Structure formats: C-alpha cells, structure tokens
CSV table of C-alpha atoms and ligand atoms in Angstrom, one decimal:
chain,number,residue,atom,x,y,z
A,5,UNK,CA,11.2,-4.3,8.4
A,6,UNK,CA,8.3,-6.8,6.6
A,7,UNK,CA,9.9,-7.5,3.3
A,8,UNK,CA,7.8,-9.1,-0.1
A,9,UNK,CA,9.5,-11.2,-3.2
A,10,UNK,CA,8.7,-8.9,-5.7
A,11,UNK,CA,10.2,-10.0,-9.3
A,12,UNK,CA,12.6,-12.3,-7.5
A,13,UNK,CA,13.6,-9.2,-5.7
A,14,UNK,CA,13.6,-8.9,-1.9
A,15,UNK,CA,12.2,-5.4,-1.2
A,16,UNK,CA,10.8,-3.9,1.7
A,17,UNK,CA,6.5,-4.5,2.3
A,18,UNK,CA,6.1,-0.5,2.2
A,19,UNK,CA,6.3,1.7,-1.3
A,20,UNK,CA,6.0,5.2,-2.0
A,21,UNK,CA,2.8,6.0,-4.3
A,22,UNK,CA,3.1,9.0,-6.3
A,23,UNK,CA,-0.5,9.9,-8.0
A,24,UNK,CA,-1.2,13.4,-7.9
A,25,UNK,CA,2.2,14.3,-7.0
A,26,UNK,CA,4.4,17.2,-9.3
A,27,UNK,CA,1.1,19.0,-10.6
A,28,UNK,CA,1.4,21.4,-7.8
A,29,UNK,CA,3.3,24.6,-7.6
A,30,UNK,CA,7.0,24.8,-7.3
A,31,UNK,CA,7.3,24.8,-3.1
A,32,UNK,CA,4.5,22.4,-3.0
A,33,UNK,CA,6.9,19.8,-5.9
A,34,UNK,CA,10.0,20.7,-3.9
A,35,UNK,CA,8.4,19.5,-0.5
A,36,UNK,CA,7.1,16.4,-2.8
A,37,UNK,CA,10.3,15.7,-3.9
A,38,UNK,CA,11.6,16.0,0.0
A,39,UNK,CA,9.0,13.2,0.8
A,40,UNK,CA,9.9,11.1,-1.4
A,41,UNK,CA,13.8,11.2,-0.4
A,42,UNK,CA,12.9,11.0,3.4
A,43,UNK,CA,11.2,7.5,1.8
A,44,UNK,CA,14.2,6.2,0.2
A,45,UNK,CA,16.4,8.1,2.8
A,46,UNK,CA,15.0,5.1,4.8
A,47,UNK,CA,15.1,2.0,2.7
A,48,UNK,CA,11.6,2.6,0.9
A,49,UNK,CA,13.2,1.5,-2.4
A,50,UNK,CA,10.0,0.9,-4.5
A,51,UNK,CA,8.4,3.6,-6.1
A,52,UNK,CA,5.2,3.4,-8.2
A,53,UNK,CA,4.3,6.2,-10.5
A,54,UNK,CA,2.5,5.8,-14.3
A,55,UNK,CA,2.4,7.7,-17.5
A,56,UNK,CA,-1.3,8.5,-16.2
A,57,UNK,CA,-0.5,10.7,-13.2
A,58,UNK,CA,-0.4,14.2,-14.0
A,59,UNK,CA,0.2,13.4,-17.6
A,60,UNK,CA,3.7,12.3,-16.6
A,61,UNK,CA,4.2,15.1,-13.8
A,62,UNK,CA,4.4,11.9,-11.5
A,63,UNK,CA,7.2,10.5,-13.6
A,64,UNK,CA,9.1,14.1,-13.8
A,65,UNK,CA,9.2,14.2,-10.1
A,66,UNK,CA,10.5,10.9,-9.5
A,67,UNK,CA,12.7,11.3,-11.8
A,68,UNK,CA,14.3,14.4,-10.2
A,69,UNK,CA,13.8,12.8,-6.6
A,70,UNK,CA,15.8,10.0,-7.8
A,71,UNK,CA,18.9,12.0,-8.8
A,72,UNK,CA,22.2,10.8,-6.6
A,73,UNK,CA,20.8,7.6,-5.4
A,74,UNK,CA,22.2,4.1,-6.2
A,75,UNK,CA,20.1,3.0,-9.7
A,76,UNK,CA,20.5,-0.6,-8.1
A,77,UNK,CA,18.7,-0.2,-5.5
A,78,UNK,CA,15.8,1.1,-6.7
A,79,UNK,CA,12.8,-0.7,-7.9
A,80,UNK,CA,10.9,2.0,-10.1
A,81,UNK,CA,7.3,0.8,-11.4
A,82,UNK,CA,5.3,2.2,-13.9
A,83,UNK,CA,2.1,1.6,-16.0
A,84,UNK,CA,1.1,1.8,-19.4
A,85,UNK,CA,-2.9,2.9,-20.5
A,86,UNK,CA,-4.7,-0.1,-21.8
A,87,UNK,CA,-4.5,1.8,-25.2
A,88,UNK,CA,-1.1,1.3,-25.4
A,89,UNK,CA,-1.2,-2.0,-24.9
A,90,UNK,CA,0.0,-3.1,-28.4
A,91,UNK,CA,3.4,-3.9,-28.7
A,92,UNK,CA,4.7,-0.7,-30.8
A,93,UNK,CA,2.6,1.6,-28.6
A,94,UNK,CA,4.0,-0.2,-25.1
A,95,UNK,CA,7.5,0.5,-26.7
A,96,UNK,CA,6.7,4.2,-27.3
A,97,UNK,CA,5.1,4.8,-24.4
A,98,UNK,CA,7.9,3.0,-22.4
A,99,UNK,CA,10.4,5.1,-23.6
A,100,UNK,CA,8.6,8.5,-23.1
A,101,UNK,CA,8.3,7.0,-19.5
A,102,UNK,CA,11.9,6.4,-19.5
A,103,UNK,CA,12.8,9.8,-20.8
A,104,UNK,CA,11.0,11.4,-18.0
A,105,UNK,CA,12.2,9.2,-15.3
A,106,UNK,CA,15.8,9.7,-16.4
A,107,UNK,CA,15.8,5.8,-16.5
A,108,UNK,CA,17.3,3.3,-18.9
A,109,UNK,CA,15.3,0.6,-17.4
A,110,UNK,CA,12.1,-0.2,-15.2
A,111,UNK,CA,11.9,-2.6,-12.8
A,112,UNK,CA,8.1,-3.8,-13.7
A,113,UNK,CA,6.0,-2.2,-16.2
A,114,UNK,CA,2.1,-2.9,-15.2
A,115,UNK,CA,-1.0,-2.8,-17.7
A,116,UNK,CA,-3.0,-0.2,-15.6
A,117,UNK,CA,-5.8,-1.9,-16.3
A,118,UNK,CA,-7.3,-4.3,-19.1
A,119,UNK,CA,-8.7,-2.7,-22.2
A,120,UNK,CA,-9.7,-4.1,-25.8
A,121,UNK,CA,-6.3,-5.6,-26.9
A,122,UNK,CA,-5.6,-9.1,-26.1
A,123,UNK,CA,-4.1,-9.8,-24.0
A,124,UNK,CA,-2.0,-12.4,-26.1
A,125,UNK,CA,-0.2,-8.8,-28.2
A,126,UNK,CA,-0.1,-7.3,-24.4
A,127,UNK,CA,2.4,-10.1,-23.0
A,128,UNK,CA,4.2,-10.5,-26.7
A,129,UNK,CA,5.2,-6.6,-26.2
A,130,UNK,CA,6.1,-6.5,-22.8
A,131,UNK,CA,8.5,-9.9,-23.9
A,132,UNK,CA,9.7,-7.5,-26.5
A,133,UNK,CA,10.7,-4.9,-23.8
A,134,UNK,CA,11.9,-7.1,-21.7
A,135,UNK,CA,14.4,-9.0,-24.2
A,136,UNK,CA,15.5,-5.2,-25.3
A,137,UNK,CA,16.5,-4.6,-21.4
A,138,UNK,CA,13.9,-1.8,-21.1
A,139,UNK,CA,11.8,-3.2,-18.8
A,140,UNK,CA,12.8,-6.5,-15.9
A,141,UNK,CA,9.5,-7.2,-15.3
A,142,UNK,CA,5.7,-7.2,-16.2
A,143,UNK,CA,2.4,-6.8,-14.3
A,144,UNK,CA,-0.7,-6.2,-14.7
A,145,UNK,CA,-3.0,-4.0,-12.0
A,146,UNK,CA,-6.8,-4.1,-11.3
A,147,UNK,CA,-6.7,-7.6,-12.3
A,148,UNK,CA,-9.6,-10.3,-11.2
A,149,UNK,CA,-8.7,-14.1,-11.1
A,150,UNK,CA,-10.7,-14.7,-14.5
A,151,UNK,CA,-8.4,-12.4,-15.7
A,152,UNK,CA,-5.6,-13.4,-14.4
A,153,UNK,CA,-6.5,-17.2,-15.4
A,154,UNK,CA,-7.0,-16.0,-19.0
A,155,UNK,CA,-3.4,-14.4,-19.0
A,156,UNK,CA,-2.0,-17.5,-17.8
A,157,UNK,CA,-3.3,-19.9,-20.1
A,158,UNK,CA,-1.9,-17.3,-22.7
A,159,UNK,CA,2.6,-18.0,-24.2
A,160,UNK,CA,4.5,-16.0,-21.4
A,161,UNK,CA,1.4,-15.5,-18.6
A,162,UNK,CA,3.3,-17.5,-16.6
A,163,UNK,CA,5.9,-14.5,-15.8
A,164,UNK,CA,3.4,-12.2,-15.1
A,165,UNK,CA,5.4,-11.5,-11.8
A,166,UNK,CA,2.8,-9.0,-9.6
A,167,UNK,CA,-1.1,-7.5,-10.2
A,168,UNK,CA,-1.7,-4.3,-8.1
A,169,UNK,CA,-4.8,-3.9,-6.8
A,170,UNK,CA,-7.2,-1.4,-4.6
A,171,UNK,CA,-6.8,-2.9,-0.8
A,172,UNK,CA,-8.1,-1.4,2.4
A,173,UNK,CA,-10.3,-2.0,5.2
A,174,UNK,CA,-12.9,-0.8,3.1
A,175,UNK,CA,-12.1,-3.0,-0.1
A,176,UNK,CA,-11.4,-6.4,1.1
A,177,UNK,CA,-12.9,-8.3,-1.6
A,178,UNK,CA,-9.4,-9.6,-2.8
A,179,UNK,CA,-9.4,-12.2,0.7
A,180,UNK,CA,-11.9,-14.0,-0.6
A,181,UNK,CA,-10.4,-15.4,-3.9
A,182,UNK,CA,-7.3,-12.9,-5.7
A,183,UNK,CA,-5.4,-12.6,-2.5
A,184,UNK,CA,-4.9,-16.7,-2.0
A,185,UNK,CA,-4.7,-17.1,-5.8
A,186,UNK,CA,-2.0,-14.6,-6.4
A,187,UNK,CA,-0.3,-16.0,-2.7
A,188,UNK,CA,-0.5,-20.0,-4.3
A,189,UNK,CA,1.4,-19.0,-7.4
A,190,UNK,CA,4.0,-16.5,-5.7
A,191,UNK,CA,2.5,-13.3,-8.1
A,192,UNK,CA,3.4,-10.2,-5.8
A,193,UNK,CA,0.2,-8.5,-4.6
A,194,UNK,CA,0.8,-4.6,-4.8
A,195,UNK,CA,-2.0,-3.1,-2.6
A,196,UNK,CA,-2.8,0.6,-3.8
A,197,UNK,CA,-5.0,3.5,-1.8
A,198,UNK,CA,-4.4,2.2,1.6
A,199,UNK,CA,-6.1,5.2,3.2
A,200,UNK,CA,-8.9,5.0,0.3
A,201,UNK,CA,-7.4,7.6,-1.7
A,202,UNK,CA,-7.3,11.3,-1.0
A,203,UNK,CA,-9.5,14.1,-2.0
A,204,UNK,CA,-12.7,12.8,0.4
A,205,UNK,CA,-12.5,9.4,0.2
A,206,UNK,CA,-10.3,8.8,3.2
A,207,UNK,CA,-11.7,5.8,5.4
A,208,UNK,CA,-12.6,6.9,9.1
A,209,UNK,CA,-12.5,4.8,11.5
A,210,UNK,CA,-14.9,4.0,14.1
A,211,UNK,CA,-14.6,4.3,17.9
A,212,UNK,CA,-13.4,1.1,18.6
A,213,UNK,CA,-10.6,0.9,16.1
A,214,UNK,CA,-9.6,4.4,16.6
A,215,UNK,CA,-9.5,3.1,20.2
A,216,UNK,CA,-7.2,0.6,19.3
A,217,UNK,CA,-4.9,3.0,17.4
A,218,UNK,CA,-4.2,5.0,20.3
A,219,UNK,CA,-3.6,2.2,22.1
A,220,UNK,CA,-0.8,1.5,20.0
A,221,UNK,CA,0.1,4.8,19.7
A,222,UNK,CA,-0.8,4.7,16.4
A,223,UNK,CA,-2.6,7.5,14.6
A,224,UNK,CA,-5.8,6.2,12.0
A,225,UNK,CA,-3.6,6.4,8.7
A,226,UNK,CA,-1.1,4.1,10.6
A,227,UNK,CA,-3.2,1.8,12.3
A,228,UNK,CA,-4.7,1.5,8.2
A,229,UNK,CA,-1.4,0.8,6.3
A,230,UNK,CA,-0.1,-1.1,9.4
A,231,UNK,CA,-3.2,-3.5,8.1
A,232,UNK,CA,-2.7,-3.2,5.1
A,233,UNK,CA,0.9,-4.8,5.2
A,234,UNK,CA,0.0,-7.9,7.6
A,235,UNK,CA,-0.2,-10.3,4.9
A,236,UNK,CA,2.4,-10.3,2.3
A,237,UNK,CA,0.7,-7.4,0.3
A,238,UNK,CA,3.1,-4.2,-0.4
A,239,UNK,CA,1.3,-1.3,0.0
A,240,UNK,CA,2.2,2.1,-1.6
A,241,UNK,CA,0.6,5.1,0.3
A,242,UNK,CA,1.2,8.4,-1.7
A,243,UNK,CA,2.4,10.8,0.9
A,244,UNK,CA,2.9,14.5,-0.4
A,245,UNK,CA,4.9,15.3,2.7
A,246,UNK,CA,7.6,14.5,4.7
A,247,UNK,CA,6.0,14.6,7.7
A,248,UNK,CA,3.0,11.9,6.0
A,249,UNK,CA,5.8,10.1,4.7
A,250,UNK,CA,8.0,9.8,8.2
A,251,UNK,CA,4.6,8.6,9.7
A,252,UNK,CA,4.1,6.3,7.3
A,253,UNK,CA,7.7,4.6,8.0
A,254,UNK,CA,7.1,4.8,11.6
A,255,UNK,CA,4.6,1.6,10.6
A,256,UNK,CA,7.1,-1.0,9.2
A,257,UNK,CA,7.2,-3.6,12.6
A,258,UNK,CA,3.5,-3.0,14.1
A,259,UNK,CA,1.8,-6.4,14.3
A,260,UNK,CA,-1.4,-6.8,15.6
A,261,UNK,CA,-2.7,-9.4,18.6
A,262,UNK,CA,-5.7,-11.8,17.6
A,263,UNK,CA,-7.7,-9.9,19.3
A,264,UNK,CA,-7.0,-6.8,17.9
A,265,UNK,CA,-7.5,-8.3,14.2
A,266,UNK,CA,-10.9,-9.5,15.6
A,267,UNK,CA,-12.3,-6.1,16.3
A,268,UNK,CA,-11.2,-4.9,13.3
A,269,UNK,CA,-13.0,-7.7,11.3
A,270,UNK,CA,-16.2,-6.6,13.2
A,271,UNK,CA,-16.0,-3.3,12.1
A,272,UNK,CA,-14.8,-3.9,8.7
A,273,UNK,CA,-16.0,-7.3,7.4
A,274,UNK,CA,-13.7,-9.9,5.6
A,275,UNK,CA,-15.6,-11.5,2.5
A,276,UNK,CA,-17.2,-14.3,2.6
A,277,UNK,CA,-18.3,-14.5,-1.3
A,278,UNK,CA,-17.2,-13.6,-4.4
A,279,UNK,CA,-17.1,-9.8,-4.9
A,280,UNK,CA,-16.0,-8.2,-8.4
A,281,UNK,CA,-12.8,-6.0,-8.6
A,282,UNK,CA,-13.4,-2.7,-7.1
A,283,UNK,CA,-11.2,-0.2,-8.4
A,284,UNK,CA,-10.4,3.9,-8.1
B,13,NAP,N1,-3.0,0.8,-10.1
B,13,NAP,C1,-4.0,1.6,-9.9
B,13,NAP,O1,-5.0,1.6,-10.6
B,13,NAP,C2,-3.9,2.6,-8.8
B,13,NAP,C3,-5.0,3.4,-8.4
B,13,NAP,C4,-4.9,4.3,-7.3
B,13,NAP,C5,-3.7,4.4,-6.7
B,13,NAP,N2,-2.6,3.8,-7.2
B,13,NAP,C6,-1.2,3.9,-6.5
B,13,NAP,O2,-1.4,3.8,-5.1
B,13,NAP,C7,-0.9,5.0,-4.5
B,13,NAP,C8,-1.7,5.3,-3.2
B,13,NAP,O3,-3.0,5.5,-3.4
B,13,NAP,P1,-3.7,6.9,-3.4
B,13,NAP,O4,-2.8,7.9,-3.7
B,13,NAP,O5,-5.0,6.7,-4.2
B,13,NAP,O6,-4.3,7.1,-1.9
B,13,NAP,P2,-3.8,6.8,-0.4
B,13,NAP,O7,-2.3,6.5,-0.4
B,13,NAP,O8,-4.7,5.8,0.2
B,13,NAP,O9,-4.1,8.1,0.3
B,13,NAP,C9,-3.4,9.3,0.0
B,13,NAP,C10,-3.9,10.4,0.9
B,13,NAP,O10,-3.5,10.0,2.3
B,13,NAP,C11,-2.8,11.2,2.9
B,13,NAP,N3,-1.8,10.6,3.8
B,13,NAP,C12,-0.7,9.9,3.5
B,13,NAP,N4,0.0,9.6,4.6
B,13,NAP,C13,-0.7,10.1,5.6
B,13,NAP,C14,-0.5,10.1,7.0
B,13,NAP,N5,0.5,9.5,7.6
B,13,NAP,N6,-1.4,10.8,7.8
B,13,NAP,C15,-2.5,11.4,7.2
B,13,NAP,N7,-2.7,11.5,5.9
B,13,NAP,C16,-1.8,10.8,5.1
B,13,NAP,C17,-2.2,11.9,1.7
B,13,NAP,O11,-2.0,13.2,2.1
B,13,NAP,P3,-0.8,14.1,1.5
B,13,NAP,O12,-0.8,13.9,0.0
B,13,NAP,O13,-1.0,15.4,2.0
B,13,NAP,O14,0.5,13.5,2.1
B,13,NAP,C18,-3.3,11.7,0.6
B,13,NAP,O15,-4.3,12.7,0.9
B,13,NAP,C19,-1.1,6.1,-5.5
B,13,NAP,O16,-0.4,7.2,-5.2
B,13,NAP,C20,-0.6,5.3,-6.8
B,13,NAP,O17,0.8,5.2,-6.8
B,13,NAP,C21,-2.7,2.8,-8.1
C-alpha cells in the first residue's frame, strides 16, 4: 500500500471523498454509509468532507459512518468557506463541523479556497484552533504557488502542512510548478476529482489507454486513480458505493512501466508552461 506524510502522519496514498454524499434518500445514505466502512474496513483512514457538501449532509454521514471505529486512527479533514475565514467565524464554523461529525477534534482543517480575508487573520485563527486542541492541522485547498508563497512569507505559513487541489489526466497543470513546489517543502499534495468529478464530467479515455487498462486488468476509473497516486499525491475519489469503493481499493500497488506512462503522456499531455489553477 503507497503511503504519504500527511501532518507528520503516515497514512495510506488513497482517501475517501465524500461530496454529494448523505443528500440522498435513506437506502441510498445507508448504502453510502456501507461504502464508506468497506473504505476504512480496509485501511482507508483519511476521510475528506467540508461544511460545503450538502450543507453539512457530508459531515452527518461521516459522522454516523464513523461510529465504533478507533478515533486514533482516523484522519478526518474538513473545510471551512472563505467567508469564515476570520478567526471567530473559523471557530464557529469549526465547531458546528465538529457537532456534526461527532468529533472533538480534526485532523486538518483546509481553507476551501481563498476569499477576501487575509490571509494573515486566516492562519492567526486556525493557530487559535489549533492551540485550543480543536483542530491538529491546517491547509489550505485550490491553492497556486503565488498563493502559497504569500502564505509563507506570512507569522505561522510555514505550518501550513497540505493544499488540496483538482488533479487528473485532464488537469495536470500542477506538474509544471505547484506539484515540485509543494514536493521541495514536504506540504502534502491532496489530489481531489480523480475521475473529473461525477454528474458528466467523467474523463473517457481513448482507445489506447483504455487498451492499456485491460491489459492490466484494470477498468478506466482504476487505470485514472492508479495515476493519480504515482507520485506522492493522495487522492480521494468519492465513491457512493461499495462496489465503486472496493474497486477503488483494488488500485493501492498498480505501478505503471515507462512505457505505459509514455502512452499516457501522448494522450494526455504533461505541461510544459505555466497554467493557472483550475478548479471544480
Ligand atoms: N477541495 C475542493 O475544492 C474539492 C473539489 C472537488 C472535490 N473535492 C473532494 O474530492 C472528492 C472526489 O472528487 P469528486 O467527488 O468531485 O469526483 P471523483 O471522485 O473524480 O468522481 C466521483 C464519481 O466517480 C464515480 N466512481 C467512483 N468510483 C468509481 C469506480 N470504481 N468506477 C466507476 N465510477 C466510479 C462516482 O460514482 P458513485 O458516486 O456512484 O460511486 C462519482 O460519480 C470529493 O468527493 C471531495 O471530497 C474537493
């Protein structure tokens, strides 16, 4: 199993998303809440959820699918909207987090992405949190090197310990410049949407690639997060299903000969300038 440092943590290179997950109806959250224990059933121990998703639906289901494991070995993320980025509305929006996880702690709290406070109040709050015990760890996600270059020039930017950003074969901007940057200074890179996302944005593949799946006996969303994981980046498919989720597992040790990386660099092309942040 690949493993990333992630807040001086070792955990596993594969998370379990959650957006869009508990809005649905009652079978449909009780097969959600299955998917996410076949996860952790197997080791996935890092979950990321936010206040955003479903209003906190997201952070409700977690919270139930979370109920008899070991709080210690979990690493639960979540993330705060950039307008509660001050430090008495991170606090109160921390706790109602915390309420609906049934958590007294997170393991990383993440700006979601950055708004109009500075980003000097941001990092002053989340030391706040941190010295109170509610949180161990801050991010930031959909974070650009200028950004992340401001935040460390900033009192505290220096333990700004990951940045989770949009990564797949179809957004590979981050290799050019974030991806090194973030790898030189040991800040966790969290790749999110490793499929592209759901709801019609799912990334086909062309012949040759699909080609290549099969020959690993891979299907296309595992020959994708397979990818996605090669390079010290944890990625966190959302899978709504156990089935998706035991799929996604299957993925953990698949490695990829030269060749095979070649192909898929023809197909889908690694930078070779500076493209700006692209983010769902
Ligand atoms: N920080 C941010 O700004 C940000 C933005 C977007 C996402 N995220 C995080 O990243 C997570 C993942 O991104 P995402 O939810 O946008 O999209 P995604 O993981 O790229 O794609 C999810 C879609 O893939 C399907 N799927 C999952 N496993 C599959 C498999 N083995 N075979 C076939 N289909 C499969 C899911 O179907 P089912 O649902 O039916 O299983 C769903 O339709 C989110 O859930 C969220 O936690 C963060």
């Amino acid at each position: 199993m690949q493993t990333i440092s992630l807040a001086g943590v070792r955990v596993p290179a594969l998370g379990i998303g959650t957006w869009y997950l508990g809005e649905g109806s009652p079978a449909q959250t009780a097969l959600e809440v299955q998917s996410l224990r076949t996860g952790l059933d197997h080791g996935l121990t890092v979950i990321d959820t936010a206040e955003m998703y479903g209003d906190g639906a997201a952070e409700t289901l977690v919270g139930s699918a979370i109920q008899g494991y070991d709080r210690s070995d979990l690493f639960v993320i979540s993330k705060f909207y950039p307008w509660h980025a001050t430090a008495t509305k991170m606090r109160a929006a921390l706790e109602a987090s915390l309420r609906r996880l049934r958590l007294d702690y997170l393991d990383l709290y993440l700006l979601h992405w950055r708004g109009s406070t500075p980003l000097a109040e941001t990092l002053a709050g989340a030391q706040a949190l941190q010295q109170a015990g509610l949180i161990r760890a801050f991010g930031v996600s959909n974070f650009d090197v200028a950004d992340l270059e401001e935040l460390a020039g900033l009192p505290g930017g220096d333990r700004v310990a990951a940045n989770e950003v949009l990564y797949n074969l179809q957004a590979r901007g981050i290799e050019y410049d974030l991806m090194p940057y973030q790898q030189k200074r040991d800040m966790a890179l969290i790749g999110y949407s490793p499929f592209g996302s759901g709801s019609g944005r799912t990334i086909r593949l062309p012949r040759p690639i699909h080609d290549i799946a099969r020959a690993k006996h891979l299907s296309d969303h595992q020959l994708m997060l397979a990818w996605t994981m090669r390079d010290r980046v944890l990625s966190i498919p959302k899978a709504a299903t156990p089935v998706h989720m035991t799929e996604n597992l299957a993925v953990q040790d698949v490695t990829f000969t030269r060749d095979e990386l070649a192909a898929i660099d023809r197909a889908f092309r690694r930078p070779t300038s500076k493209k700006p942040l692209e983010m769902i």
